Short mmCIF file of C-alpha atoms in Angstrom, two decimals:
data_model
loop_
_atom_site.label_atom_id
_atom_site.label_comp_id
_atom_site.label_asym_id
_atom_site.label_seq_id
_atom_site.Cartn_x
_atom_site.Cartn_y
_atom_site.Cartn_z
CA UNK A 286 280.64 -62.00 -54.99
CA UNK A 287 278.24 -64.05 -54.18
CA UNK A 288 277.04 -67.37 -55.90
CA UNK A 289 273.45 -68.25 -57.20
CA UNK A 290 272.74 -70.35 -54.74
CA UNK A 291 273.50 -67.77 -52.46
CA UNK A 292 270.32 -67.60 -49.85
CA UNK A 293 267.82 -64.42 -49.61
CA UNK A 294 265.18 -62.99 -47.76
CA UNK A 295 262.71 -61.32 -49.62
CA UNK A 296 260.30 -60.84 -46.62
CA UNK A 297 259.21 -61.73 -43.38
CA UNK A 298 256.15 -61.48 -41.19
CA UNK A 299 254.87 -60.26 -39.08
CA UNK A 300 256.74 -56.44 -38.95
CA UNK A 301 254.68 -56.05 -35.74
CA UNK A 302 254.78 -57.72 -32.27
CA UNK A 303 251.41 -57.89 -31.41
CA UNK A 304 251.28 -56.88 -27.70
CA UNK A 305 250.98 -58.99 -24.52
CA UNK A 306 247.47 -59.90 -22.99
CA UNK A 307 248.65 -60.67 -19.47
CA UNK A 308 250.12 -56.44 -19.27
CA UNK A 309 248.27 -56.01 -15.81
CA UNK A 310 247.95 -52.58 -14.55
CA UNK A 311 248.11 -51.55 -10.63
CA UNK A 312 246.76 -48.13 -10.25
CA UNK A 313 247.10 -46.47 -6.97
CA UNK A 314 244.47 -43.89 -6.17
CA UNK A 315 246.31 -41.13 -4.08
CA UNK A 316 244.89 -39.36 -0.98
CA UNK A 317 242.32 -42.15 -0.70
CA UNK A 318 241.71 -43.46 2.67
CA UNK A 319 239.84 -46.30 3.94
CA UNK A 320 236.41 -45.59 5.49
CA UNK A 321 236.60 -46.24 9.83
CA UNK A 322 234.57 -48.78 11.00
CA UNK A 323 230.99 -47.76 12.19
CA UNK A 324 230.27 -47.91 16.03
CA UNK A 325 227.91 -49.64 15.80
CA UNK A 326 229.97 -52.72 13.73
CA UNK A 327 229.18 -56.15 15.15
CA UNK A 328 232.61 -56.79 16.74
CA UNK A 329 234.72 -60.06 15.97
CA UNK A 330 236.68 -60.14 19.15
CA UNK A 331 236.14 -58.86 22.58
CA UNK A 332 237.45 -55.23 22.83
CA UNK A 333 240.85 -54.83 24.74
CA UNK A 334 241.25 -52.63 27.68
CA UNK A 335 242.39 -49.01 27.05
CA UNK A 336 245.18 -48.02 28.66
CA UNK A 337 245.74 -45.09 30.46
CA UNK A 338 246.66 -41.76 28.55
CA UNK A 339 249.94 -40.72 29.59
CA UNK A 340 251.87 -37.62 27.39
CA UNK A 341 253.59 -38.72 24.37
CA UNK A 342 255.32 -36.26 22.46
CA UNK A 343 253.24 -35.20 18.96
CA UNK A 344 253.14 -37.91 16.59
CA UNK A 345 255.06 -37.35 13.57
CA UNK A 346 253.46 -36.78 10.14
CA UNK A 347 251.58 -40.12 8.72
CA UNK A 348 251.87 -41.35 5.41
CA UNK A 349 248.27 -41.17 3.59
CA UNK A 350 247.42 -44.64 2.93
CA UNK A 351 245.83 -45.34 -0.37
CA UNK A 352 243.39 -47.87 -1.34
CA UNK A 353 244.75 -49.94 -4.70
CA UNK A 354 242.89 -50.60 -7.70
CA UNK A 355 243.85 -53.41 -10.30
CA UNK A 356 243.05 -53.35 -13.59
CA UNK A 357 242.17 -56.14 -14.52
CA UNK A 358 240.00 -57.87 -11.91
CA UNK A 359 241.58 -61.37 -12.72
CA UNK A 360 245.04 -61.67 -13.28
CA UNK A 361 246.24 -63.74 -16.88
CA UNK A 362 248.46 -66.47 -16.48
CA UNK A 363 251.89 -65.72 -17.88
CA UNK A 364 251.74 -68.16 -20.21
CA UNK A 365 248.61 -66.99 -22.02
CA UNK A 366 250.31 -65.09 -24.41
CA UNK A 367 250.94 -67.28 -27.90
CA UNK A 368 254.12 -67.95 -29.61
CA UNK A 369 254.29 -65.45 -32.28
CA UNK A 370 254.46 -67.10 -35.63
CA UNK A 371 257.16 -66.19 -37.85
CA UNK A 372 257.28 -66.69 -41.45
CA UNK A 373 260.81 -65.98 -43.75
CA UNK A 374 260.40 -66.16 -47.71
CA UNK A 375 263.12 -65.94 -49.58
CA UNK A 376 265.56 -68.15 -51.89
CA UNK A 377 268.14 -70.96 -50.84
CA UNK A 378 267.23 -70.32 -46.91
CA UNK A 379 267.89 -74.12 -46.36
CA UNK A 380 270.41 -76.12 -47.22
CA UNK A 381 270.17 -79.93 -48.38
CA UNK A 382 270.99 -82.23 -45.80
CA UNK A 383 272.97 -79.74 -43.58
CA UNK A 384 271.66 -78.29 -40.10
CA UNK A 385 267.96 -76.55 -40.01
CA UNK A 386 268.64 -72.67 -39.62
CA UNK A 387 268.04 -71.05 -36.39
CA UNK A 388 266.83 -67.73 -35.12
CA UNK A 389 267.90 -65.44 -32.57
CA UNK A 390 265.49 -63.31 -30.36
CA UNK A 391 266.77 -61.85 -27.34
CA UNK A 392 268.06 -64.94 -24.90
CA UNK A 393 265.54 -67.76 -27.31
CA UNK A 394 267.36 -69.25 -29.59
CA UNK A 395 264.79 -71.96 -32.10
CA UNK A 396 265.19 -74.14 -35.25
CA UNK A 397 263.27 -73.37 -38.29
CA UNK A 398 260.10 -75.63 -39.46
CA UNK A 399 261.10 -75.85 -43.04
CA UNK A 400 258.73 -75.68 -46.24
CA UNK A 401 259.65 -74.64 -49.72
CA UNK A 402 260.67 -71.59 -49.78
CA UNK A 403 259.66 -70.44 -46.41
CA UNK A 404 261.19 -71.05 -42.99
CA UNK A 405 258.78 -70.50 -39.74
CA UNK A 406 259.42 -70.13 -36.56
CA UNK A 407 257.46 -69.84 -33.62
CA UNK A 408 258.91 -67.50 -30.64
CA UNK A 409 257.58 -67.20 -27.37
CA UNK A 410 255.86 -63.93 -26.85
CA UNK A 411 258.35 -63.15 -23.79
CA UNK A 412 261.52 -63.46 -26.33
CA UNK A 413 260.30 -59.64 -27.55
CA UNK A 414 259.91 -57.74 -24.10
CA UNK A 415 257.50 -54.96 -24.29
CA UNK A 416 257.29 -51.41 -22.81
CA UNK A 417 254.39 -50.32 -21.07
CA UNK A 418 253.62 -47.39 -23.41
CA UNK A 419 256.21 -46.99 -26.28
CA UNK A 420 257.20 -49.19 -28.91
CA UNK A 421 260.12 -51.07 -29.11
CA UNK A 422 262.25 -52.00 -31.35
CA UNK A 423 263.95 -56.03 -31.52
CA UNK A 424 266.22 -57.71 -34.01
CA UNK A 425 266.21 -60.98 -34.24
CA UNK A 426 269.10 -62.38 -35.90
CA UNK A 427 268.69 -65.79 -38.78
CA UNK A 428 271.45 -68.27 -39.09
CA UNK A 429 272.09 -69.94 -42.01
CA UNK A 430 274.96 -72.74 -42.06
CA UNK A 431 276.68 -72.69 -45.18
CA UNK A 432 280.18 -74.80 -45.12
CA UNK A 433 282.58 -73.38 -44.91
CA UNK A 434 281.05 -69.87 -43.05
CA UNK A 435 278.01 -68.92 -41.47
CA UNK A 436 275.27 -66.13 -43.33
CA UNK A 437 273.11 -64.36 -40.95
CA UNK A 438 269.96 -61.76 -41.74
CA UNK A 439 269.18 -59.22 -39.13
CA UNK A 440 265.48 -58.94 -38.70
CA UNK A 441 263.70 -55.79 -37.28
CA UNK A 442 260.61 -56.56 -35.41
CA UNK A 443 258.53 -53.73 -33.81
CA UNK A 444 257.09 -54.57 -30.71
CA UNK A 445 253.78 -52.94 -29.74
CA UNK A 446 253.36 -51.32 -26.05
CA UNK A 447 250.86 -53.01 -22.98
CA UNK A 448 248.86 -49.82 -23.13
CA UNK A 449 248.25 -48.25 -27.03
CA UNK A 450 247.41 -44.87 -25.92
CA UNK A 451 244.67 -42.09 -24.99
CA UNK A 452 242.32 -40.09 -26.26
CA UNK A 453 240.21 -36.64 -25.82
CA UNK A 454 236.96 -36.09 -27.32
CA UNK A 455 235.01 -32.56 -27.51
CA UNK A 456 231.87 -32.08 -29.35
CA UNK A 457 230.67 -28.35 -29.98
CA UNK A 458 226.92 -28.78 -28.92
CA UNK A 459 223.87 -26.28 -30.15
CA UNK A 460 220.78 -26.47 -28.42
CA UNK A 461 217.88 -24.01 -28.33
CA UNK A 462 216.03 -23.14 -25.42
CA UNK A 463 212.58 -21.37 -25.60
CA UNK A 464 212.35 -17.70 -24.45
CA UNK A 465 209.26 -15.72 -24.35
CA UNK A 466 207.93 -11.93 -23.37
CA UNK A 467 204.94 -10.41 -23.61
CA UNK A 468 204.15 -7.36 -25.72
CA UNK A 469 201.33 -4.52 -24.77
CA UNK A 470 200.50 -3.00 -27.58
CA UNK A 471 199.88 1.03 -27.41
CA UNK A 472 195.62 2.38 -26.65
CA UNK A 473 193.89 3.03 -29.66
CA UNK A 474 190.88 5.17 -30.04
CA UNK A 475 188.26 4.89 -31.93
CA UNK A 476 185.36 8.08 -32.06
CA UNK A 477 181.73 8.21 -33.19
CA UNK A 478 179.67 11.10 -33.63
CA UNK A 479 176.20 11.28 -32.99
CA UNK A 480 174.04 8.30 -33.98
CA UNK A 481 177.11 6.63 -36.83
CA UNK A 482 179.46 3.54 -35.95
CA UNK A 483 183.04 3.75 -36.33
CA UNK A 484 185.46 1.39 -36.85
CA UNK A 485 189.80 1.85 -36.20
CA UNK A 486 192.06 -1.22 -37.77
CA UNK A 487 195.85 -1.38 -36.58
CA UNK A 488 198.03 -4.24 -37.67
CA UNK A 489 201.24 -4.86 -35.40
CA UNK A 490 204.56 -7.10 -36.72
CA UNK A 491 206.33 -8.70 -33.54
CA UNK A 492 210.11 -7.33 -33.47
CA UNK A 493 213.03 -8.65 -35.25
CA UNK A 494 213.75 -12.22 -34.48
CA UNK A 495 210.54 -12.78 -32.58
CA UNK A 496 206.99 -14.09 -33.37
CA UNK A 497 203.38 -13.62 -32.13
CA UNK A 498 202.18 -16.84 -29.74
CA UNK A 499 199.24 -17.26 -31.41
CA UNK A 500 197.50 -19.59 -28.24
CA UNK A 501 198.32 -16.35 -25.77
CA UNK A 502 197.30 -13.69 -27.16
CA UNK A 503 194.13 -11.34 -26.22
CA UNK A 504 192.10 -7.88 -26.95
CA UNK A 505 191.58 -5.92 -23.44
CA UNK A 506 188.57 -2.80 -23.58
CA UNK A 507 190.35 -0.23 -21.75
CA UNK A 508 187.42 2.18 -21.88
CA UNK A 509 183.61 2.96 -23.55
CA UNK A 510 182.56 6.23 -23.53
CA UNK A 511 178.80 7.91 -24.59
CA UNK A 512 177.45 10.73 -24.19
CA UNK A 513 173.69 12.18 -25.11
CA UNK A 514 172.78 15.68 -24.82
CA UNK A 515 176.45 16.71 -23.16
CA UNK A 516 175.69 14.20 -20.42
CA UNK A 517 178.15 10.85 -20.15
CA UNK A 518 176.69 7.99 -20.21
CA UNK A 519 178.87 4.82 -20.88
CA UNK A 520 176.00 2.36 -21.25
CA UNK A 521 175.05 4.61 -24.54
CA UNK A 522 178.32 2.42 -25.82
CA UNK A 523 178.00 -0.81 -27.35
CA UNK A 524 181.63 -0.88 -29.31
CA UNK A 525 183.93 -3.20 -28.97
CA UNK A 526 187.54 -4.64 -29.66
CA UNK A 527 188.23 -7.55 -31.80
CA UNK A 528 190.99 -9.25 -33.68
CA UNK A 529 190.55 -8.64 -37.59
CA UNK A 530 192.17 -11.33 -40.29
CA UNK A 531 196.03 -10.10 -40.66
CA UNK A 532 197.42 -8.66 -43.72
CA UNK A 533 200.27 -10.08 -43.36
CA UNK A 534 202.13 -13.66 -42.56
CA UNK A 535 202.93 -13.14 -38.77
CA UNK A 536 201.00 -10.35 -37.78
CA UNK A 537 198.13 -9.28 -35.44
CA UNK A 538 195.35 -6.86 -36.34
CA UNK A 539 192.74 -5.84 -34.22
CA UNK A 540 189.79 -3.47 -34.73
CA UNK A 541 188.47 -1.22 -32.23
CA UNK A 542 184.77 -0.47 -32.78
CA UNK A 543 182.54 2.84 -31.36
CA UNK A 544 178.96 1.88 -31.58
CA UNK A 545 175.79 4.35 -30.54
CA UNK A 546 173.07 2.21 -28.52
CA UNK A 547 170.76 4.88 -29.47
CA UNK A 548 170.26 7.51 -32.43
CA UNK A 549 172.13 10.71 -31.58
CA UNK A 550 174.28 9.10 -29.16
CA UNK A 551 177.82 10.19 -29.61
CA UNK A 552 180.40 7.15 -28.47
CA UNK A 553 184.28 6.62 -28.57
CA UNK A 554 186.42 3.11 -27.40
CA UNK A 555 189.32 2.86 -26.04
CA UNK A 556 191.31 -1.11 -26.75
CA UNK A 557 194.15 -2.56 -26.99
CA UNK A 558 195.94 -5.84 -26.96
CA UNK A 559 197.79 -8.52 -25.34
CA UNK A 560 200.43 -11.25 -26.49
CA UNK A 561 203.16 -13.48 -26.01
CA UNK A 562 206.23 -13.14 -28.17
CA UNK A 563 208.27 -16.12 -28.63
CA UNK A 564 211.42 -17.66 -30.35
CA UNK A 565 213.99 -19.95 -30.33
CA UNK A 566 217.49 -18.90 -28.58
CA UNK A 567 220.33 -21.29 -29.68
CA UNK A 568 222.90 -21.97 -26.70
CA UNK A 569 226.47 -23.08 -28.11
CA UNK A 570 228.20 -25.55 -25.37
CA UNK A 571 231.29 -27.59 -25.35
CA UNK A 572 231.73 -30.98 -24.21
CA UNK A 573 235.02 -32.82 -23.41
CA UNK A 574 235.48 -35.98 -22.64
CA UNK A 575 238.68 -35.43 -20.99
CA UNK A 576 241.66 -37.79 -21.42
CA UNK A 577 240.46 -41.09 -21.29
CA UNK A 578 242.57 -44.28 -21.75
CA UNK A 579 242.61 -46.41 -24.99
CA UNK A 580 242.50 -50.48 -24.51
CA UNK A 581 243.78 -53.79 -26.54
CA UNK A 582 240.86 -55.70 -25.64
CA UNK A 583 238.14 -53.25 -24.51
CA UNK A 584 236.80 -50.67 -26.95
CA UNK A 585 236.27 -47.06 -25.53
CA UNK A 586 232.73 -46.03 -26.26
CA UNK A 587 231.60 -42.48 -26.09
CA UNK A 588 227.67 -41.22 -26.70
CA UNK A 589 227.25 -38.27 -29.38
CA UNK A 590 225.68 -35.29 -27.05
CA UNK A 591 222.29 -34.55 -28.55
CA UNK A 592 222.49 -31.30 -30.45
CA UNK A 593 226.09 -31.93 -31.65
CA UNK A 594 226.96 -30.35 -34.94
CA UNK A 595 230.86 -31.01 -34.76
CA UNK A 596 233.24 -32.87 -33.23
CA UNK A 597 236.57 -33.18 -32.53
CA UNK A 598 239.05 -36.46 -31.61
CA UNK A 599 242.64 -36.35 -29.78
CA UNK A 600 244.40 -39.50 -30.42
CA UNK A 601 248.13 -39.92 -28.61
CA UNK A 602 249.70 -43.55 -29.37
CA UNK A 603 252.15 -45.04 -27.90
CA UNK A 604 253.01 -41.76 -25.92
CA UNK A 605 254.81 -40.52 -28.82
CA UNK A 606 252.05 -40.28 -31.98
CA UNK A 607 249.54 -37.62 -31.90
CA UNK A 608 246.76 -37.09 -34.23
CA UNK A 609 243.98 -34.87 -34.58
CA UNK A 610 240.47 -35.45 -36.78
CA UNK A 611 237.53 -33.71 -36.90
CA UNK A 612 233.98 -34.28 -38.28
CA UNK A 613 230.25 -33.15 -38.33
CA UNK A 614 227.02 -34.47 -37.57
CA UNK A 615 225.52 -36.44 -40.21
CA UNK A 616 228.84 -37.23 -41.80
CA UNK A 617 229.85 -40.55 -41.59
CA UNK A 618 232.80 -41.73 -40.39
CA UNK A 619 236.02 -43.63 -42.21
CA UNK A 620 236.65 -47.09 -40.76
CA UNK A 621 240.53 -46.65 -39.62
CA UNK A 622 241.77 -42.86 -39.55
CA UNK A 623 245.21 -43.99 -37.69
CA UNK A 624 246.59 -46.78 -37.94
CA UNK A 625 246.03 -49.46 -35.29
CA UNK A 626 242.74 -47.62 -34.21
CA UNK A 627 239.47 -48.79 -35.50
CA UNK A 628 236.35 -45.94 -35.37
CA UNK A 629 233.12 -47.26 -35.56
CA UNK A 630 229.42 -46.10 -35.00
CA UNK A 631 227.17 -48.02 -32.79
CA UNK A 632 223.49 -47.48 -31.30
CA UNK A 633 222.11 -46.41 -34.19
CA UNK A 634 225.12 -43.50 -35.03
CA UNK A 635 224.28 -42.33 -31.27
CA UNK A 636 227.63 -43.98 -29.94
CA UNK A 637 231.06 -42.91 -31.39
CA UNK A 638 233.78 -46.71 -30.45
CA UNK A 639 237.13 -46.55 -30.65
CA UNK A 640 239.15 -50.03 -30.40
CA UNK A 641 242.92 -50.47 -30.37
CA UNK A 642 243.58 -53.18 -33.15
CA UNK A 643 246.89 -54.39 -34.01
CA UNK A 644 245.93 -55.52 -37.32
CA UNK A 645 245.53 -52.19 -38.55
CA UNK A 646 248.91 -51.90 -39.70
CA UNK A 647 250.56 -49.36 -41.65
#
């Protein structure tokens, strides 16, 4: 068993490699040639002569060439990445007088900076390795000297991948475009007889769904009839058709009027009406991001569509994590919803960020 002064580690920091910065990417774009030279080119060197075709057999299949891209423009020296700074607290970790303990990572091998209570260390960034999209997992070993035997702690550090993951984002969008028709209404008559004015009132509702445009909308006199002593005469006619004040929210009323020009005229009108019906047709569209690449140091920043009424986010870290979350419009959103991803709203709520952070730990 062992004594009281036996030493202890209570904890350590940090639990989490942060990643490196100098992780340069080289993406190839396939099937990408580069663009021949134009004819007219100024050239550099006087042009060669051409030599005389002779037959060649049929050249065998080329290799498409393809143009690189690197990402990032500037490459980071290897040496920009900072120690990582490791604290141990615990009891008894050093011993009076005798050698300063030492930690193992990998091939590094460093002496403690001593304080009470706490040893720190600080280990290159390189000691930990990385993987380009997965976590890894390191243990770093602590030696204590004790005479007459040796104590050692295994510590677990996880290290954090060059590239933290990718993401989808799809927002169901509802819009509403304007759609319009126009509505004839059926003739309606309207009959005098001899020498009195008469007066016909219909009121129309536009269909289901639909409303009555109220800037394109008009009466149309089909036909005025008169007649005096069994001869027609349509000048004996002075009715007329007008709109008449609705009944009803939403309607149209019109009144077709038969009016005698002279006593013992006999009259009937024929009218009707024109209009535009109207309304609002919502369109329901999807829009997807696609799969689009989450960043360390840049944040990815996607635009709410306008119209959206729900969204939904695809998070997949470290190639091995996936997480779904989904949200309306007007709702807002929780600063970290996964850890080492922190959602925020910019432009006035118009722009939806999303930036890698390892500091959101667990």
């Amino acid at each position: 068993m062992a004594g009281d002064d036996a030493p202890l580690v209570l904890s350590y920091t940090p639990l989490f490699v942060p990643p490196r910065r100098s992780a340069d990417e080289l993406t190839i774009a396939p099937d990408t040639q580069p663009a021949a030279p134009k004819e007219d080119a100024l050239p550099l060197a006087p042009p060669s002569p051409r030599p005389s075709p002779s037959p060649s057999p049929s050249p065998a299949p080329r290799a498409v060439s393809a143009m690189p891209r690197y990402a990032p423009a500037f490459a980071a020296a290897a040496d920009d990445d900072p120690p990582v700074q490791i604290e141990i607290v615990g009891g008894y970790l050093a011993a009076g007088g005798g050698p300063p303990p030492v930690l193992a990572v990998g091939a590094w091998r460093g002496e403690a900076t001593v304080a009470p209570g706490r040893l720190r260390f600080a280990v290159p960034r390189a000691a930990f390795g990385a993987d380009a999209r997965r976590t890894a997992f390191v243990v770093g070993t602590l030696s204590l000297r004790r005479v007459p035997r040796v104590v050692t702690f295994q510590l677990l550090f996880t290290v954090l991948p060059d590239r933290p993951g990718s993401f989808a984002f799809d927002q169901r969008v509802l819009t509403t475009t304007f759609e319009s028709n126009t509505l004839v209404s059926p003739e309606i008559l309207a009959r005098a007889p001899a020498g009195e004015t008469r007066t016909v009132r219909r009121c129309f509702d536009p269909p289901e769904g639909w409303r009555f445009d109220k800037e394109r909308q008009r009466v149309v006199i089909v036909e005025r009839l008169g007649w005096q002593d069994d001869i027609s005469d349509a000048t004996l006619n002075a009715g007329s058709v007008e709109f008449a004040p609705a009944e009803e929210p939403g309607q149209i009323c019109i009144a077709v009027i038969a009016r005698p020009v002279v006593r013992g005229a006999r009259t009937a009108t024929i009218g009707r009406f024109e209009a535009t019906l109207v309304r609002d047709r919502p369109i329901e569209t999807v829009i997807k991001s696609g799969i689009r690449a989450l960043d360390w140091r840049e944040p990815a920043r996607m635009p709410f569509a306008v119209g959206m009424v729900e969204w939904k986010l695809y998070v997949r870290l470290f190639d091995e994590i996936d997480r779904e979350f989904d949200g309306r419009a007007g709702v807002d959103l929780p600063a970290s919803i996964v850890s080492f991803l922190r959602v925020s709203r910019q432009d006035g709520g118009h722009m939806l960020v999303l930036q890698a952070d390892p500091s959101i730990e667990p």
